[in-house]
């Protein structure tokens, strides 16, 4: 593949418990976690020696944003480095709690939902060319984003009126639009906030916020790699079969709720395809390319 800049932002959940009961609020946990950061960087929003950014996001969520990476291996390595860095902050915070006579264990979660129904994100960033039709890029990518859950979803147990069921994606229930500038309330699959941090006349940032945080390095690798491969094909004017979904938001939930990966979703042209069918379509185009 051609050289491209990627980056991943992961928000983490935190809590502190003792004997199964909450010991400290998330705000208090965050303050203990970032005490070491503030003493070093004089802020809870810092750039690290490896080029990454570490900060407290809305809702007292520690967030680690990888540096700009130009290879798939690098972005996976830096994502894993973020986990290690936050693990060290947890160790330091627990030591401080012990010194202050506060009993409890701090738990750090690389997930996307909590027990109260809140969602926090794993955002992907891709540098793409400014030239070309952005809407065409979006139209080609959205069916991929909906169907790729079968190998990138982190999984969760979902409580419904019909009982508990397995969902392949933690994020699917919290997506409400295909494309928009929102990031919190009416979350889209693709966010249009355009911050290329490059020559803005030549480049733009593609900001994907519908994905799950992954513990598996392989899942992270294919999540970024396959999306980057599709972007390269779009830039090279490869013609894709029309996979435009009739209702992307309904489809992303239908795919998430079917662990067999055979649930068919309706396309705008009346066809019905499963997530596997759609991924095969992308694979066949890539093999020809």
mmCIF file of C-alpha atoms in Angstrom:
data_model
loop_
_atom_site.group_PDB
_atom_site.id
_atom_site.type_symbol
_atom_site.label_atom_id
_atom_site.label_comp_id
_atom_site.label_asym_id
_atom_site.label_seq_id
_atom_site.Cartn_x
_atom_site.Cartn_y
_atom_site.Cartn_z
ATOM 1 C CA UNK A 1 0.000 0.000 0.000
ATOM 2 C CA UNK A 2 1.005 3.596 -0.504
ATOM 3 C CA UNK A 3 2.309 5.524 2.454
ATOM 4 C CA UNK A 4 -0.502 7.104 4.461
ATOM 5 C CA UNK A 5 -0.739 8.747 7.874
ATOM 6 C CA UNK A 6 -2.982 7.029 10.449
ATOM 7 C CA UNK A 7 -3.811 7.600 14.085
ATOM 8 C CA UNK A 8 -6.044 6.105 16.776
ATOM 9 C CA UNK A 9 -7.612 7.808 19.792
ATOM 10 C CA UNK A 10 -8.821 5.608 22.667
ATOM 11 C CA UNK A 11 -10.868 6.791 25.612
ATOM 12 C CA UNK A 12 -10.658 4.558 28.682
ATOM 13 C CA UNK A 13 -13.137 3.901 31.463
ATOM 14 C CA UNK A 14 -11.998 4.056 35.097
ATOM 15 C CA UNK A 15 -13.372 3.086 38.484
ATOM 16 C CA UNK A 16 -12.065 2.288 41.966
ATOM 17 C CA UNK A 17 -13.719 -0.459 44.000
ATOM 18 C CA UNK A 18 -13.398 -2.194 47.344
ATOM 19 C CA UNK A 19 -15.156 -5.500 47.994
ATOM 20 C CA UNK A 20 -17.291 -5.005 44.907
ATOM 21 C CA UNK A 21 -18.443 -1.503 45.882
ATOM 22 C CA UNK A 22 -17.392 1.771 44.302
ATOM 23 C CA UNK A 23 -14.760 3.442 46.468
ATOM 24 C CA UNK A 24 -14.063 6.648 44.532
ATOM 25 C CA UNK A 25 -15.919 8.584 41.847
ATOM 26 C CA UNK A 26 -14.513 8.624 38.283
ATOM 27 C CA UNK A 27 -13.467 12.267 38.828
ATOM 28 C CA UNK A 28 -11.484 11.317 41.917
ATOM 29 C CA UNK A 29 -9.894 8.334 40.171
ATOM 30 C CA UNK A 30 -8.902 10.548 37.244
ATOM 31 C CA UNK A 31 -7.262 13.062 39.577
ATOM 32 C CA UNK A 32 -5.172 10.335 41.199
ATOM 33 C CA UNK A 33 -4.263 8.885 37.797
ATOM 34 C CA UNK A 34 -3.120 12.209 36.378
ATOM 35 C CA UNK A 35 -1.374 13.557 39.468
ATOM 36 C CA UNK A 36 1.920 12.207 38.134
ATOM 37 C CA UNK A 37 1.199 13.665 34.673
ATOM 38 C CA UNK A 38 0.389 17.109 36.078
ATOM 39 C CA UNK A 39 3.500 17.141 38.256
ATOM 40 C CA UNK A 40 5.605 16.461 35.160
ATOM 41 C CA UNK A 41 3.778 18.399 32.449
ATOM 42 C CA UNK A 42 1.999 21.059 34.577
ATOM 43 C CA UNK A 43 -1.232 20.066 32.816
ATOM 44 C CA UNK A 44 -3.609 17.132 32.391
ATOM 45 C CA UNK A 45 -3.234 17.580 28.629
ATOM 46 C CA UNK A 46 0.284 16.726 27.485
ATOM 47 C CA UNK A 47 2.336 15.469 24.571
ATOM 48 C CA UNK A 48 4.626 12.569 25.429
ATOM 49 C CA UNK A 49 8.162 11.797 24.296
ATOM 50 C CA UNK A 50 6.866 9.331 21.691
ATOM 51 C CA UNK A 51 4.702 12.027 20.071
ATOM 52 C CA UNK A 52 1.427 10.771 21.538
ATOM 53 C CA UNK A 53 -1.085 12.961 23.337
ATOM 54 C CA UNK A 54 -2.420 12.022 26.775
ATOM 55 C CA UNK A 55 -5.260 13.948 28.354
ATOM 56 C CA UNK A 56 -8.509 13.833 30.296
ATOM 57 C CA UNK A 57 -11.537 13.912 28.030
ATOM 58 C CA UNK A 58 -15.158 14.763 28.837
ATOM 59 C CA UNK A 59 -16.538 12.569 31.625
ATOM 60 C CA UNK A 60 -13.171 11.983 33.313
ATOM 61 C CA UNK A 61 -12.061 9.532 30.644
ATOM 62 C CA UNK A 62 -8.295 9.210 30.183
ATOM 63 C CA UNK A 63 -7.604 9.430 26.455
ATOM 64 C CA UNK A 64 -4.492 8.340 24.615
ATOM 65 C CA UNK A 65 -4.047 9.522 21.027
ATOM 66 C CA UNK A 66 -1.248 7.841 19.118
ATOM 67 C CA UNK A 67 1.280 9.961 17.259
ATOM 68 C CA UNK A 68 0.912 10.227 13.501
ATOM 69 C CA UNK A 69 1.998 6.856 12.102
ATOM 70 C CA UNK A 70 2.813 5.965 8.502
ATOM 71 C CA UNK A 71 2.763 2.175 8.779
ATOM 72 C CA UNK A 72 0.204 -0.299 10.082
ATOM 73 C CA UNK A 73 2.729 -1.904 12.408
ATOM 74 C CA UNK A 74 3.576 1.460 13.959
ATOM 75 C CA UNK A 75 -0.043 2.361 14.673
ATOM 76 C CA UNK A 76 -0.626 -1.023 16.341
ATOM 77 C CA UNK A 77 2.554 -0.677 18.416
ATOM 78 C CA UNK A 78 1.677 2.848 19.534
ATOM 79 C CA UNK A 79 -1.870 1.802 20.435
ATOM 80 C CA UNK A 80 -0.412 -0.936 22.644
ATOM 81 C CA UNK A 81 2.073 1.564 24.097
ATOM 82 C CA UNK A 82 -0.884 3.649 25.257
ATOM 83 C CA UNK A 83 -2.152 0.691 27.272
ATOM 84 C CA UNK A 84 1.256 0.264 28.923
ATOM 85 C CA UNK A 85 1.532 3.965 29.768
ATOM 86 C CA UNK A 86 -1.905 4.017 31.391
ATOM 87 C CA UNK A 87 -1.126 0.801 33.280
ATOM 88 C CA UNK A 88 1.875 2.593 34.798
ATOM 89 C CA UNK A 89 -0.358 5.502 35.818
ATOM 90 C CA UNK A 90 -2.710 3.036 37.532
ATOM 91 C CA UNK A 91 0.204 1.540 39.485
ATOM 92 C CA UNK A 92 1.341 5.014 40.554
ATOM 93 C CA UNK A 93 -2.196 6.032 41.565
ATOM 94 C CA UNK A 94 -2.730 2.883 43.642
ATOM 95 C CA UNK A 95 0.569 3.518 45.419
ATOM 96 C CA UNK A 96 -0.607 7.057 46.250
ATOM 97 C CA UNK A 97 -3.935 5.701 47.558
ATOM 98 C CA UNK A 98 -2.072 3.271 49.790
ATOM 99 C CA UNK A 99 0.141 6.050 51.144
ATOM 100 C CA UNK A 100 -2.961 8.089 51.985
ATOM 101 C CA UNK A 101 -4.642 5.143 53.703
ATOM 102 C CA UNK A 102 -7.373 4.756 51.073
ATOM 103 C CA UNK A 103 -8.211 1.137 50.330
ATOM 104 C CA UNK A 104 -9.358 0.171 46.867
ATOM 105 C CA UNK A 105 -8.366 -1.198 43.485
ATOM 106 C CA UNK A 106 -8.350 0.985 40.379
ATOM 107 C CA UNK A 107 -9.744 -0.650 37.263
ATOM 108 C CA UNK A 108 -8.899 0.648 33.796
ATOM 109 C CA UNK A 109 -11.225 -0.423 30.974
ATOM 110 C CA UNK A 110 -10.410 -0.358 27.280
ATOM 111 C CA UNK A 111 -14.050 -0.543 26.271
ATOM 112 C CA UNK A 112 -16.729 1.737 24.820
ATOM 113 C CA UNK A 113 -19.744 1.537 27.144
ATOM 114 C CA UNK A 114 -20.373 1.509 30.869
ATOM 115 C CA UNK A 115 -23.107 0.076 33.090
ATOM 116 C CA UNK A 116 -24.972 3.406 33.076
ATOM 117 C CA UNK A 117 -25.372 3.301 29.295
ATOM 118 C CA UNK A 118 -22.747 5.942 28.507
ATOM 119 C CA UNK A 119 -20.516 5.504 25.483
ATOM 120 C CA UNK A 120 -16.977 6.725 24.859
ATOM 121 C CA UNK A 121 -15.017 6.285 21.719
ATOM 122 C CA UNK A 122 -12.263 4.766 19.729
ATOM 123 C CA UNK A 123 -11.652 7.205 16.881
ATOM 124 C CA UNK A 124 -9.669 6.425 13.740
ATOM 125 C CA UNK A 125 -7.946 9.069 11.642
ATOM 126 C CA UNK A 126 -6.781 8.735 8.046
ATOM 127 C CA UNK A 127 -5.085 11.394 5.950
ATOM 128 C CA UNK A 128 -6.796 11.529 2.545
ATOM 129 C CA UNK A 129 -6.423 13.718 -0.508
ATOM 130 C CA UNK A 130 -8.474 16.895 -0.731
ATOM 131 C CA UNK A 131 -9.094 16.355 -4.427
ATOM 132 C CA UNK A 132 -11.927 14.041 -5.362
ATOM 133 C CA UNK A 133 -15.510 13.766 -4.289
ATOM 134 C CA UNK A 134 -15.753 13.338 -0.510
ATOM 135 C CA UNK A 135 -19.359 12.157 -0.721
ATOM 136 C CA UNK A 136 -18.270 9.327 -3.023
ATOM 137 C CA UNK A 137 -15.666 8.286 -0.455
ATOM 138 C CA UNK A 138 -18.308 8.311 2.278
ATOM 139 C CA UNK A 139 -20.815 6.354 0.183
ATOM 140 C CA UNK A 140 -18.223 3.657 -0.496
ATOM 141 C CA UNK A 141 -16.962 3.473 3.088
ATOM 142 C CA UNK A 142 -20.206 3.383 5.084
ATOM 143 C CA UNK A 143 -21.234 -0.153 4.004
ATOM 144 C CA UNK A 144 -17.711 -1.259 4.943
ATOM 145 C CA UNK A 145 -17.964 0.389 8.372
ATOM 146 C CA UNK A 146 -21.325 -1.283 8.980
ATOM 147 C CA UNK A 147 -20.177 -4.758 7.908
ATOM 148 C CA UNK A 148 -16.619 -4.834 9.307
ATOM 149 C CA UNK A 149 -17.989 -5.372 12.835
ATOM 150 C CA UNK A 150 -17.742 -9.105 12.165
ATOM 151 C CA UNK A 151 -13.961 -8.906 12.660
ATOM 152 C CA UNK A 152 -13.424 -5.594 14.485
ATOM 153 C CA UNK A 153 -16.263 -5.606 17.030
ATOM 154 C CA UNK A 154 -15.246 -5.884 20.693
ATOM 155 C CA UNK A 155 -18.524 -7.534 21.745
ATOM 156 C CA UNK A 156 -20.834 -6.882 24.677
ATOM 157 C CA UNK A 157 -23.923 -8.179 26.447
ATOM 158 C CA UNK A 158 -26.889 -6.004 25.551
ATOM 159 C CA UNK A 159 -29.937 -5.696 27.814
ATOM 160 C CA UNK A 160 -33.183 -5.545 25.813
ATOM 161 C CA UNK A 161 -36.912 -5.872 26.635
ATOM 162 C CA UNK A 162 -36.614 -9.455 25.360
ATOM 163 C CA UNK A 163 -33.739 -10.247 27.691
ATOM 164 C CA UNK A 164 -29.963 -10.228 27.416
ATOM 165 C CA UNK A 165 -28.398 -10.778 24.011
ATOM 166 C CA UNK A 166 -24.903 -10.692 22.574
ATOM 167 C CA UNK A 167 -23.912 -7.771 20.378
ATOM 168 C CA UNK A 168 -20.765 -7.921 18.267
ATOM 169 C CA UNK A 169 -20.160 -4.192 18.657
ATOM 170 C CA UNK A 170 -20.137 -2.017 21.768
ATOM 171 C CA UNK A 171 -20.526 1.133 19.719
ATOM 172 C CA UNK A 172 -23.350 0.171 17.315
ATOM 173 C CA UNK A 173 -26.189 1.083 19.705
ATOM 174 C CA UNK A 174 -24.796 4.606 20.087
ATOM 175 C CA UNK A 175 -24.558 5.550 16.401
ATOM 176 C CA UNK A 176 -27.384 7.710 15.042
ATOM 177 C CA UNK A 177 -26.230 9.171 11.723
ATOM 178 C CA UNK A 178 -24.187 8.226 8.705
ATOM 179 C CA UNK A 179 -22.225 11.476 8.460
ATOM 180 C CA UNK A 180 -22.236 14.615 10.628
ATOM 181 C CA UNK A 181 -20.022 16.967 12.627
ATOM 182 C CA UNK A 182 -21.248 15.644 16.017
ATOM 183 C CA UNK A 183 -19.122 13.445 18.300
ATOM 184 C CA UNK A 184 -21.160 13.028 21.487
ATOM 185 C CA UNK A 185 -24.945 13.251 21.221
ATOM 186 C CA UNK A 186 -26.025 12.327 17.687
ATOM 187 C CA UNK A 187 -22.932 10.304 16.873
ATOM 188 C CA UNK A 188 -22.248 9.507 13.204
ATOM 189 C CA UNK A 189 -20.289 6.717 11.567
ATOM 190 C CA UNK A 190 -18.029 9.291 9.899
ATOM 191 C CA UNK A 191 -17.389 12.633 11.552
ATOM 192 C CA UNK A 192 -16.798 15.606 9.260
ATOM 193 C CA UNK A 193 -14.580 17.612 11.614
ATOM 194 C CA UNK A 194 -11.728 18.365 9.243
ATOM 195 C CA UNK A 195 -8.346 18.898 10.947
ATOM 196 C CA UNK A 196 -5.656 17.608 8.579
ATOM 197 C CA UNK A 197 -2.663 19.170 10.444
ATOM 198 C CA UNK A 198 -1.124 19.355 6.971
ATOM 199 C CA UNK A 199 -1.522 21.451 3.835
ATOM 200 C CA UNK A 200 -5.303 21.905 3.987
ATOM 201 C CA UNK A 201 -5.498 22.626 0.267
ATOM 202 C CA UNK A 202 -4.112 19.168 -0.507
ATOM 203 C CA UNK A 203 -5.272 16.997 2.388
ATOM 204 C CA UNK A 204 -8.169 16.408 4.721
ATOM 205 C CA UNK A 205 -8.714 14.194 7.752
ATOM 206 C CA UNK A 206 -11.128 11.281 7.528
ATOM 207 C CA UNK A 207 -12.422 10.829 11.085
ATOM 208 C CA UNK A 208 -14.196 7.521 11.817
ATOM 209 C CA UNK A 209 -15.907 7.300 15.215
ATOM 210 C CA UNK A 210 -18.108 4.198 14.903
ATOM 211 C CA UNK A 211 -15.440 1.606 15.711
ATOM 212 C CA UNK A 212 -14.761 -0.325 18.911
ATOM 213 C CA UNK A 213 -11.595 -0.295 21.007
ATOM 214 C CA UNK A 214 -9.706 -3.535 20.443
ATOM 215 C CA UNK A 215 -7.539 -5.552 22.801
ATOM 216 C CA UNK A 216 -6.443 -7.783 19.908
ATOM 217 C CA UNK A 217 -3.509 -6.379 17.962
ATOM 218 C CA UNK A 218 -4.672 -8.362 14.926
ATOM 219 C CA UNK A 219 -8.108 -6.721 15.049
ATOM 220 C CA UNK A 220 -6.490 -3.276 15.199
ATOM 221 C CA UNK A 221 -4.205 -4.159 12.288
ATOM 222 C CA UNK A 222 -7.007 -5.316 9.977
ATOM 223 C CA UNK A 223 -9.348 -2.521 11.118
ATOM 224 C CA UNK A 224 -6.913 0.158 9.981
ATOM 225 C CA UNK A 225 -5.344 -1.833 7.149
ATOM 226 C CA UNK A 226 -8.497 -2.832 5.285
ATOM 227 C CA UNK A 227 -9.972 0.654 5.587
ATOM 228 C CA UNK A 228 -6.715 2.124 4.253
ATOM 229 C CA UNK A 229 -6.741 -0.336 1.345
ATOM 230 C CA UNK A 230 -10.285 0.706 0.409
ATOM 231 C CA UNK A 231 -9.278 4.372 0.598
ATOM 232 C CA UNK A 232 -6.388 3.718 -1.779
ATOM 233 C CA UNK A 233 -8.721 1.999 -4.245
ATOM 234 C CA UNK A 234 -11.148 4.934 -4.062
ATOM 235 C CA UNK A 235 -8.293 7.357 -4.759
ATOM 236 C CA UNK A 236 -7.285 5.235 -7.762
ATOM 237 C CA UNK A 237 -10.837 5.440 -9.151
ATOM 238 C CA UNK A 238 -11.659 1.754 -8.678
ATOM 239 C CA UNK A 239 -15.351 1.243 -9.415
ATOM 240 C CA UNK A 240 -17.182 -0.496 -6.567
ATOM 241 C CA UNK A 241 -20.521 -2.213 -6.864
ATOM 242 C CA UNK A 242 -23.245 -0.053 -5.334
ATOM 243 C CA UNK A 243 -23.626 -1.191 -1.708
ATOM 244 C CA UNK A 244 -25.432 1.937 -0.488
ATOM 245 C CA UNK A 245 -27.598 0.945 2.465
ATOM 246 C CA UNK A 246 -31.273 1.859 2.680
ATOM 247 C CA UNK A 247 -30.829 2.727 6.363
ATOM 248 C CA UNK A 248 -27.221 2.558 7.641
ATOM 249 C CA UNK A 249 -28.223 3.069 11.280
ATOM 250 C CA UNK A 250 -30.716 0.221 11.286
ATOM 251 C CA UNK A 251 -28.210 -1.909 9.392
ATOM 252 C CA UNK A 252 -25.345 -1.326 11.844
ATOM 253 C CA UNK A 253 -27.563 -2.595 14.664
ATOM 254 C CA UNK A 254 -28.908 -5.559 12.699
ATOM 255 C CA UNK A 255 -25.375 -6.678 11.873
ATOM 256 C CA UNK A 256 -24.227 -6.215 15.486
ATOM 257 C CA UNK A 257 -27.089 -8.328 16.842
ATOM 258 C CA UNK A 258 -26.384 -11.357 14.623
ATOM 259 C CA UNK A 259 -23.305 -13.371 15.691
ATOM 260 C CA UNK A 260 -23.890 -15.782 12.778
ATOM 261 C CA UNK A 261 -22.993 -12.906 10.381
ATOM 262 C CA UNK A 262 -25.785 -14.049 8.047
ATOM 263 C CA UNK A 263 -28.429 -11.411 8.828
ATOM 264 C CA UNK A 264 -29.329 -9.704 5.564
ATOM 265 C CA UNK A 265 -29.685 -5.934 5.454
ATOM 266 C CA UNK A 266 -31.491 -3.983 2.760
ATOM 267 C CA UNK A 267 -29.611 -1.860 0.261
ATOM 268 C CA UNK A 268 -30.979 1.309 -1.315
ATOM 269 C CA UNK A 269 -31.449 -0.547 -4.628
ATOM 270 C CA UNK A 270 -33.605 -3.233 -3.011
ATOM 271 C CA UNK A 271 -30.960 -5.959 -2.809
ATOM 272 C CA UNK A 272 -30.324 -7.713 0.497
ATOM 273 C CA UNK A 273 -26.840 -8.722 1.607
ATOM 274 C CA UNK A 274 -25.251 -10.020 4.795
ATOM 275 C CA UNK A 275 -22.160 -8.468 6.388
ATOM 276 C CA UNK A 276 -20.151 -11.389 5.009
ATOM 277 C CA UNK A 277 -21.514 -10.740 1.515
ATOM 278 C CA UNK A 278 -20.470 -7.087 1.704
ATOM 279 C CA UNK A 279 -16.979 -7.897 2.944
ATOM 280 C CA UNK A 280 -16.574 -10.449 0.138
ATOM 281 C CA UNK A 281 -17.500 -7.704 -2.345
ATOM 282 C CA UNK A 282 -14.714 -5.479 -1.000
ATOM 283 C CA UNK A 283 -12.255 -8.396 -0.977
ATOM 284 C CA UNK A 284 -13.010 -9.335 -4.587
ATOM 285 C CA UNK A 285 -12.459 -5.726 -5.697
ATOM 286 C CA UNK A 286 -9.177 -5.618 -3.765
ATOM 287 C CA UNK A 287 -7.970 -8.888 -5.314
ATOM 288 C CA UNK A 288 -8.671 -7.551 -8.819
ATOM 289 C CA UNK A 289 -6.955 -4.274 -7.905
#
